[in-house]
Coordinates of C-alpha atoms and ligand atoms in Angstrom, one line a residue:
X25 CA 0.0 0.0 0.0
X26 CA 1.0 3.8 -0.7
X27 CA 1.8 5.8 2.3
X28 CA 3.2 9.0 1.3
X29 CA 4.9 11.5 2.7
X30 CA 2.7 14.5 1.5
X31 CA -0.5 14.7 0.5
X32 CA -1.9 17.5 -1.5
X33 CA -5.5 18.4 -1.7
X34 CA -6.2 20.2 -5.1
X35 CA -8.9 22.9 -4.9
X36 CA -12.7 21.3 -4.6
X37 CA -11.3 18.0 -4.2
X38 CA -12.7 17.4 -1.0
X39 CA -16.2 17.6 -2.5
X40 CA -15.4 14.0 -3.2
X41 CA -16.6 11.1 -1.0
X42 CA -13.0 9.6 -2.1
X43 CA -10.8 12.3 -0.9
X44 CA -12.7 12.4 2.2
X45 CA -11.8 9.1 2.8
X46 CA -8.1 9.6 1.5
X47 CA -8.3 12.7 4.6
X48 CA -9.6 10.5 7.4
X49 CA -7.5 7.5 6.5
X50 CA -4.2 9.9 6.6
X51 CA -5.0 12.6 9.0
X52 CA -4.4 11.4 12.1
X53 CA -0.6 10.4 11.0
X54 CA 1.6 12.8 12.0
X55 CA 4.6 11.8 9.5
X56 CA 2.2 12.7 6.8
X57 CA 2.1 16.7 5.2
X58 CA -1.3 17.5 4.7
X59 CA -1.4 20.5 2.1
X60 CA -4.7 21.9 1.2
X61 CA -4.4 24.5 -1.7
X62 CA -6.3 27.1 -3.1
X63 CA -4.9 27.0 -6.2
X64 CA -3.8 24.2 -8.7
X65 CA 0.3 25.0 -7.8
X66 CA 0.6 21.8 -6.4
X67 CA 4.4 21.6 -7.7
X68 CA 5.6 24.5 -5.9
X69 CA 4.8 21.9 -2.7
X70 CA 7.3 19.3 -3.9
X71 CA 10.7 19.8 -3.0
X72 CA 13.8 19.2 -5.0
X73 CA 16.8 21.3 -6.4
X74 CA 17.7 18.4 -8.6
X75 CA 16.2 15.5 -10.9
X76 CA 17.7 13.4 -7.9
X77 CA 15.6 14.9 -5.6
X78 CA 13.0 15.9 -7.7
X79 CA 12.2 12.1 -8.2
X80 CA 12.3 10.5 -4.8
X81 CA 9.9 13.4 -3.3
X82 CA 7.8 12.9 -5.9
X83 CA 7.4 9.5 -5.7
X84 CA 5.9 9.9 -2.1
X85 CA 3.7 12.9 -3.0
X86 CA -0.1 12.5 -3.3
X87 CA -1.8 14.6 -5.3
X88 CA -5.8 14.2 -4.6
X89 CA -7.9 16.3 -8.0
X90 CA -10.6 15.9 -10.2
X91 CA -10.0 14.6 -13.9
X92 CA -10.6 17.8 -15.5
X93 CA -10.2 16.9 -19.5
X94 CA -12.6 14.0 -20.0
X95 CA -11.3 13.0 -23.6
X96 CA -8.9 9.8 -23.0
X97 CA -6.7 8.9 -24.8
X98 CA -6.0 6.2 -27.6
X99 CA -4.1 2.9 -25.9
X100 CA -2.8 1.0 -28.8
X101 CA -2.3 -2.1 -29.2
X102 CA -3.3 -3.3 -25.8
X103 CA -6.9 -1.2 -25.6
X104 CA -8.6 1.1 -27.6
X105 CA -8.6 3.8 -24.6
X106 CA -6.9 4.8 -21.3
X107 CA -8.7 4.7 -18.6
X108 CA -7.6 7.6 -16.1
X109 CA -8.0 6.3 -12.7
X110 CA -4.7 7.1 -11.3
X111 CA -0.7 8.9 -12.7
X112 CA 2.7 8.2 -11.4
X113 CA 2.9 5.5 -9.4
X114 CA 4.9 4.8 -6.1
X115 CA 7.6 2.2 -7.2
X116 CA 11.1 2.7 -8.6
X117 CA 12.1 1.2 -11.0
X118 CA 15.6 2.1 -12.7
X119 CA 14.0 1.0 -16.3
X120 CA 10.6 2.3 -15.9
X121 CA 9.1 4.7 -18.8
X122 CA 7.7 6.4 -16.8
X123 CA 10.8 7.9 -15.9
X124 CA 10.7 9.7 -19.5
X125 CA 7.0 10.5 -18.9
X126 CA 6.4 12.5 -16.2
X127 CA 8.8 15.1 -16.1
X128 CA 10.9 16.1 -13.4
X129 CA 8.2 15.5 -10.8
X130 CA 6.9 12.3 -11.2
X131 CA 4.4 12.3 -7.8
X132 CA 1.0 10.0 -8.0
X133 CA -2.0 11.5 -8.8
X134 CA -5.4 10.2 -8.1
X135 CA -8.9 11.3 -10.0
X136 CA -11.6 11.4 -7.0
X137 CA -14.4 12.2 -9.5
X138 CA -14.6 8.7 -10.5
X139 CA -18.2 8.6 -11.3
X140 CA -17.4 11.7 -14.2
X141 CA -15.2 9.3 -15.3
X142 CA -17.4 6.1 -15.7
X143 CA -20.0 8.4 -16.7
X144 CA -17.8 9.1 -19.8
X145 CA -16.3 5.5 -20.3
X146 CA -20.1 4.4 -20.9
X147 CA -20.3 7.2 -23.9
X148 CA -17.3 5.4 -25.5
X149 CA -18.7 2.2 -25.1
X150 CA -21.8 3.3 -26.6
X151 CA -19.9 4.6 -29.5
X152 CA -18.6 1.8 -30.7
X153 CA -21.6 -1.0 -30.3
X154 CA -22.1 -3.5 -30.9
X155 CA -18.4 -3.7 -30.8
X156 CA -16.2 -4.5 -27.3
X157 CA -14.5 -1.8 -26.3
X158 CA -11.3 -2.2 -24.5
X159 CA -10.1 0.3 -21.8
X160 CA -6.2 0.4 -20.1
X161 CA -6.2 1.2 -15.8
X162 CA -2.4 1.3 -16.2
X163 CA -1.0 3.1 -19.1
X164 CA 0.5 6.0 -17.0
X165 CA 0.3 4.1 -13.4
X166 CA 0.5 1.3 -11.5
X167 CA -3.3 2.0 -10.1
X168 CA -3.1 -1.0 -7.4
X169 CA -1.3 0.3 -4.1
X170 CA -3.6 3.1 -3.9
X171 CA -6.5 0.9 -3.7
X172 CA -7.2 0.3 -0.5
X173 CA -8.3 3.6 -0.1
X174 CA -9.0 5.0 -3.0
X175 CA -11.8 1.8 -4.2
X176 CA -11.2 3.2 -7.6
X177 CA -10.7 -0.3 -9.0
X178 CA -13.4 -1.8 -7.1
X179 CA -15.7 0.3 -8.7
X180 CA -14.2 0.2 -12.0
X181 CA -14.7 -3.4 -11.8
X182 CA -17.8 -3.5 -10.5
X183 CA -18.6 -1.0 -13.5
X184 CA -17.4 -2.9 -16.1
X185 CA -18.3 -6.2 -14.6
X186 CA -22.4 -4.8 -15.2
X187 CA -21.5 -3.4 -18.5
X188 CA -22.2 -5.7 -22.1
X189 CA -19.6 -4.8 -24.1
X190 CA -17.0 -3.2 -22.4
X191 CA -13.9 -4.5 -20.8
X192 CA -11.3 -3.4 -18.6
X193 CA -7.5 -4.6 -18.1
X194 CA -4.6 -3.3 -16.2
X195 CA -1.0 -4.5 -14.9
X196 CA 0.5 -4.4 -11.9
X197 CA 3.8 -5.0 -9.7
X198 CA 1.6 -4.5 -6.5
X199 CA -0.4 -7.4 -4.3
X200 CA -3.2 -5.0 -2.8
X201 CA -5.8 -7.4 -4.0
X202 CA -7.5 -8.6 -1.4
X203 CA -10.2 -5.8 -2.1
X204 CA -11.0 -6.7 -5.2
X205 CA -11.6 -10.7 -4.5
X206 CA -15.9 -10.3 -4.2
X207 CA -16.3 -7.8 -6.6
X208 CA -18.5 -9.3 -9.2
X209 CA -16.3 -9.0 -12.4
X210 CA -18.1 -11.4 -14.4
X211 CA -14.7 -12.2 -16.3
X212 CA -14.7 -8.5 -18.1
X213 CA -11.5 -7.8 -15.9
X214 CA -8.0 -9.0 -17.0
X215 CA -5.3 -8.2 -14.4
X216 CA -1.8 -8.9 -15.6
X217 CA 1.3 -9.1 -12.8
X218 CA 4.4 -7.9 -14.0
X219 CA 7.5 -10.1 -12.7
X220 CA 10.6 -11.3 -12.9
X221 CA 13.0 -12.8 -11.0
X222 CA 14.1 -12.0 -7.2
X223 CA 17.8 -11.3 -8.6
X224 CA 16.4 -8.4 -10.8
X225 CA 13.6 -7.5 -8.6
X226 CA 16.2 -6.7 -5.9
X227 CA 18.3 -4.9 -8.2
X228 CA 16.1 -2.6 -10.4
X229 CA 12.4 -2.9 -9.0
X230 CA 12.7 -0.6 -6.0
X231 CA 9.9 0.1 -3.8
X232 CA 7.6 -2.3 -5.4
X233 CA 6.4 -6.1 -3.7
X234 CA 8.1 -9.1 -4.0
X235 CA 8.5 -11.8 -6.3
X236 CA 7.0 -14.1 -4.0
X237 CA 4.0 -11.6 -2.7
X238 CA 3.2 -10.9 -6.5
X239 CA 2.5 -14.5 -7.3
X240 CA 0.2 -14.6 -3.7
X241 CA -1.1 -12.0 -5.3
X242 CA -1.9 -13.5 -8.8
X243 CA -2.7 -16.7 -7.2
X244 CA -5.6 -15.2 -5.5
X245 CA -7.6 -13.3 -8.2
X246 CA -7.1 -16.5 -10.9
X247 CA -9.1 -18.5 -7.8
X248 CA -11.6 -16.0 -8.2
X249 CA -12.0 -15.9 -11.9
X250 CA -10.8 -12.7 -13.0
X251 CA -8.3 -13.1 -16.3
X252 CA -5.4 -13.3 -15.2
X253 CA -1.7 -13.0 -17.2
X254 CA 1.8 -12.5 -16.9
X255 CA 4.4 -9.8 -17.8
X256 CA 7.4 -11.4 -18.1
X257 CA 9.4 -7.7 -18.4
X258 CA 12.2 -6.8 -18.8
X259 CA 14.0 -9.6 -19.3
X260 CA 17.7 -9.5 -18.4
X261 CA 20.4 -11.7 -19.9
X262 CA 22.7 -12.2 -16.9
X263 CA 24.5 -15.3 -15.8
X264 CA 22.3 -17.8 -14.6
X265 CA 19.4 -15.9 -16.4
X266 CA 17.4 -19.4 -18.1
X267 CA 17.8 -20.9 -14.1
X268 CA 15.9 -17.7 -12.4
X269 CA 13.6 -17.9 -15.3
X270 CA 12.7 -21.6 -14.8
X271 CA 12.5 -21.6 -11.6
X272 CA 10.2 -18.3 -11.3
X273 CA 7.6 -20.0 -13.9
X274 CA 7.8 -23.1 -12.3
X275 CA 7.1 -21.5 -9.4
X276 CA 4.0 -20.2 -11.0
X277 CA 3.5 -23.6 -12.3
X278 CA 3.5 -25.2 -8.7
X279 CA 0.8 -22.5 -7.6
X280 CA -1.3 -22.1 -10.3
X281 CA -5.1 -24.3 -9.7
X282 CA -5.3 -26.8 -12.0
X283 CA -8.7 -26.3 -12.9
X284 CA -8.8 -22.5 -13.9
X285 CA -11.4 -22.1 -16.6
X286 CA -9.6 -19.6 -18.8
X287 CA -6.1 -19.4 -20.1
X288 CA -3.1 -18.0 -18.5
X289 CA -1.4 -15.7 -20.5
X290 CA 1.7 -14.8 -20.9
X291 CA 3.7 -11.4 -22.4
X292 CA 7.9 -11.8 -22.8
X293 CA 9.2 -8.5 -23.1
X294 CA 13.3 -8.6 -23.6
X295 CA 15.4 -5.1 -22.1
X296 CA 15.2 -2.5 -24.4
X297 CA 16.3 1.5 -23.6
X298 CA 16.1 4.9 -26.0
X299 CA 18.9 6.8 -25.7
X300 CA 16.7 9.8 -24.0
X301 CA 15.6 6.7 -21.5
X302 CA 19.4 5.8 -21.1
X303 CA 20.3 9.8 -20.2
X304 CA 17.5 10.5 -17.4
X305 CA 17.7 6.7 -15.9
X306 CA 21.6 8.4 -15.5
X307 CA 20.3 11.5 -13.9
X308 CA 17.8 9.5 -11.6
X309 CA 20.1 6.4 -10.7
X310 CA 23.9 7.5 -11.5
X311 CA 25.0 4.2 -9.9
X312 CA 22.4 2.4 -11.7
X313 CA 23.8 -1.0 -13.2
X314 CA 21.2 -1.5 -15.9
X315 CA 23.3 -3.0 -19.2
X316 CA 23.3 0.1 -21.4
X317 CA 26.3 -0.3 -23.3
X318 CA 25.4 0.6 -26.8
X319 CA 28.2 -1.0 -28.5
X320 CA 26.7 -4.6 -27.1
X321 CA 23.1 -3.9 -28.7
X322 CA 21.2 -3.8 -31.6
X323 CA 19.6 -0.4 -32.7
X324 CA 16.2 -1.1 -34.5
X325 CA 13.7 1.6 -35.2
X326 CA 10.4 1.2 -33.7
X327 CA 7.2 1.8 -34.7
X328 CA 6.5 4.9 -32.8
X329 CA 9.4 6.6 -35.2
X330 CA 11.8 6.6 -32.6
X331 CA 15.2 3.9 -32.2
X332 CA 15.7 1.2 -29.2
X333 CA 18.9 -0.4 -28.1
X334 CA 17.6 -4.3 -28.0
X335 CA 19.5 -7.2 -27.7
X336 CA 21.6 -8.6 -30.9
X337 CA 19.6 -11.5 -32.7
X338 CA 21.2 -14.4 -31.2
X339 CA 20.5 -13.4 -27.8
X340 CA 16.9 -12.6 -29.0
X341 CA 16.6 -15.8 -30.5
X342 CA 17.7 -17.6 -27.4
X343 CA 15.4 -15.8 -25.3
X344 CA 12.1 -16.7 -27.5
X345 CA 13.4 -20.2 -27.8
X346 CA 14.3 -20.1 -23.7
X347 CA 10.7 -19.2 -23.0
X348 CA 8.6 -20.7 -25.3
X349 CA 10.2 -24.4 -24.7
X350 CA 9.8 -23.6 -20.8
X351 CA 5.9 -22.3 -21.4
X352 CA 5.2 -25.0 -23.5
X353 CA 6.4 -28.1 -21.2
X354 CA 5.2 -26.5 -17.9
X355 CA 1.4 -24.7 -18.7
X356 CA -1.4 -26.8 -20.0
X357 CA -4.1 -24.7 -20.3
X358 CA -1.9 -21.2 -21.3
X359 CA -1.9 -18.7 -24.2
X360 CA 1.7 -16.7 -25.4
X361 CA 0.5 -13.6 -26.6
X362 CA 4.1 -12.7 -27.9
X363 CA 7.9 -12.6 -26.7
X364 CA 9.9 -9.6 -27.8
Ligands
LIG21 FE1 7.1 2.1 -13.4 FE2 5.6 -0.1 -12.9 FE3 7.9 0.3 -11.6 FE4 5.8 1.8 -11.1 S1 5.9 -0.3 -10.7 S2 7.9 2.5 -11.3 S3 4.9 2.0 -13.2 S4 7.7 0.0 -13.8

């Protein structure tokens, strides 16, 4: 769960049955800033000379306001719209593109009018019928640690668990899921866990939960039907790397029920870095160890017009052939949506 350090109350926010709630859950904590403002400067209340600085306050800042701009944005390939519960996200890790996306004060933000913003969901639904529209809870966040006092996914869930044709997905390195076990989802709710293996966990995924409390985590909402799928990202070729890779899906493998009724999927996404990526993760993490040597990858333009550093085509190959052998012989009842 996200405690922070500050929390900051935008102007009318606390209109909102969930900022009140936000208030009387942190109020009473005496390590915790409460800042109230009158106007919308809520940056001025983050501290931070430097990038360095600016980052790790950030990252335990709170800011509580209203989705103003009700238009969301597209989410391709993986939806056909964001949905904008939640930005910035608590955790720290070195790789994470968010890094590149939220400036130099990357603090969490949470949208208390959440009923505006199911309100409008239903219009784009309604748009597009009799088609399924697909919305994304974690294009600029991990929404999960704020949920047990925000609710926003419950209700999401519960939204999109009464709604025909629309469906709702979102990925998280968080286990705050215990919340979310009763809500009737009627299988319109895919949650994907991002993980990896202890070794890189440890090194690069600071501030999120572990390994092992992820899996719990997954573990639980497959036992109560929701979709459920694995990031394998960013995979790291590092000695021992096909080991810690078995043994983390086995490990899935060994907890897994044997009689889920849908498929397990599974995403493989290999390290990759743009060279803007490579020069904040610098600023952020100057001791960072994250393999950015140029000279030992492949550059290959993407199809957002811009070039990533991926690994040369042996090592690619060996990682697709690594994890699809593995997938194969362990999962029965699975579905590879694609290794990169
Ligand atoms: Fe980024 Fe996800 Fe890590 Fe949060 S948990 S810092 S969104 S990679």
């Amino acid at each position: 769960m996200f405690i922070p350090k500050r929390i900051i109350f935008e102007k009318d926010s606390l209109k909102y049955e969930m900022a009140q709630e936000i208030l009387n859950k942190f109020k009473d904590n005496a390590n915790i800033e409460i800042i109230n403002l009158n106007s919308n400067k809520y940056k001025e209340h983050i501290p931070g000379n430097d990038l360095f600085s600016q980052y790790r306050e950030g990252k335990r800042t709170l800011v509580v306001g209203t989705k103003k701009s009700l238009k969301f944005q597209a989410c391709k390939p993986s939806a056909h719209y964001q949905l904008p519960l939640v930005s910035g996200c608590m955790g720290q890790c070195e790789y994470c593109y968010l890094n590149t996306q939220l400036g130099d004060k990357p603090f969490v933000r949470v949208h208390v009018n959440i009923d505006d913003i199911l309100d409008k969901t239903e219009k784009y639904i309604n748009e597009r019928l009799p088609d399924i529209t697909m919305f994304e809870g974690s294009a600029t966040s991990d929404p999960l640690p704020l949920e047990p006092y925000t609710h926003s996914l419950q209700k999401t869930i519960e939204f999109f668990g009464n709604s025909e044709k629309g469906r709702f997905r979102f990925v998280t390195k968080y286990n705050d899921v215990d919340s979310l076990l009763n809500v009737e989802h009627n299988g319109h709710t895919e949650i994907r866990f991002s993980i990896n293996t202890s070794f890189i966990i440890n090194q690069y995924e600071h501030i999120t939960a572990s390994r092992d409390k992820r899996i719990e985590a997954s573990m639980k909402v497959a036992e109560t039907g929701y979709l459920t799928g694995f990031l394998i990202a960013p995979v790291f070729i590092y000695p021992n790397w096909k080991e810690e890779y078995h043994d983390l899906l086995l490990e899935l493998k060994r907890k897994l029920p044997n009689d889920l009724m849908f498929p397990i999927t599974f995403e493989v996404i290999s390290h990759r870095y743009t060279t803007v990526a490579k020069n904040r993760i610098l600023e952020i993490f100057p001791e960072t160890k994250l393999p950015m040597s140029d000279e030992e990858r492949k550059f290959k333009f993407g199809q957002f017009g811009y070039g990533k550093y991926v690994y040369p085509k042996e090592s690619m190959e060996d990682i697709k052939e690594f994890f699809r052998k593995d997938i194969e012989q362990l999962f029965n009842n699975k579905e590879i949506k694609y290794i990169i």
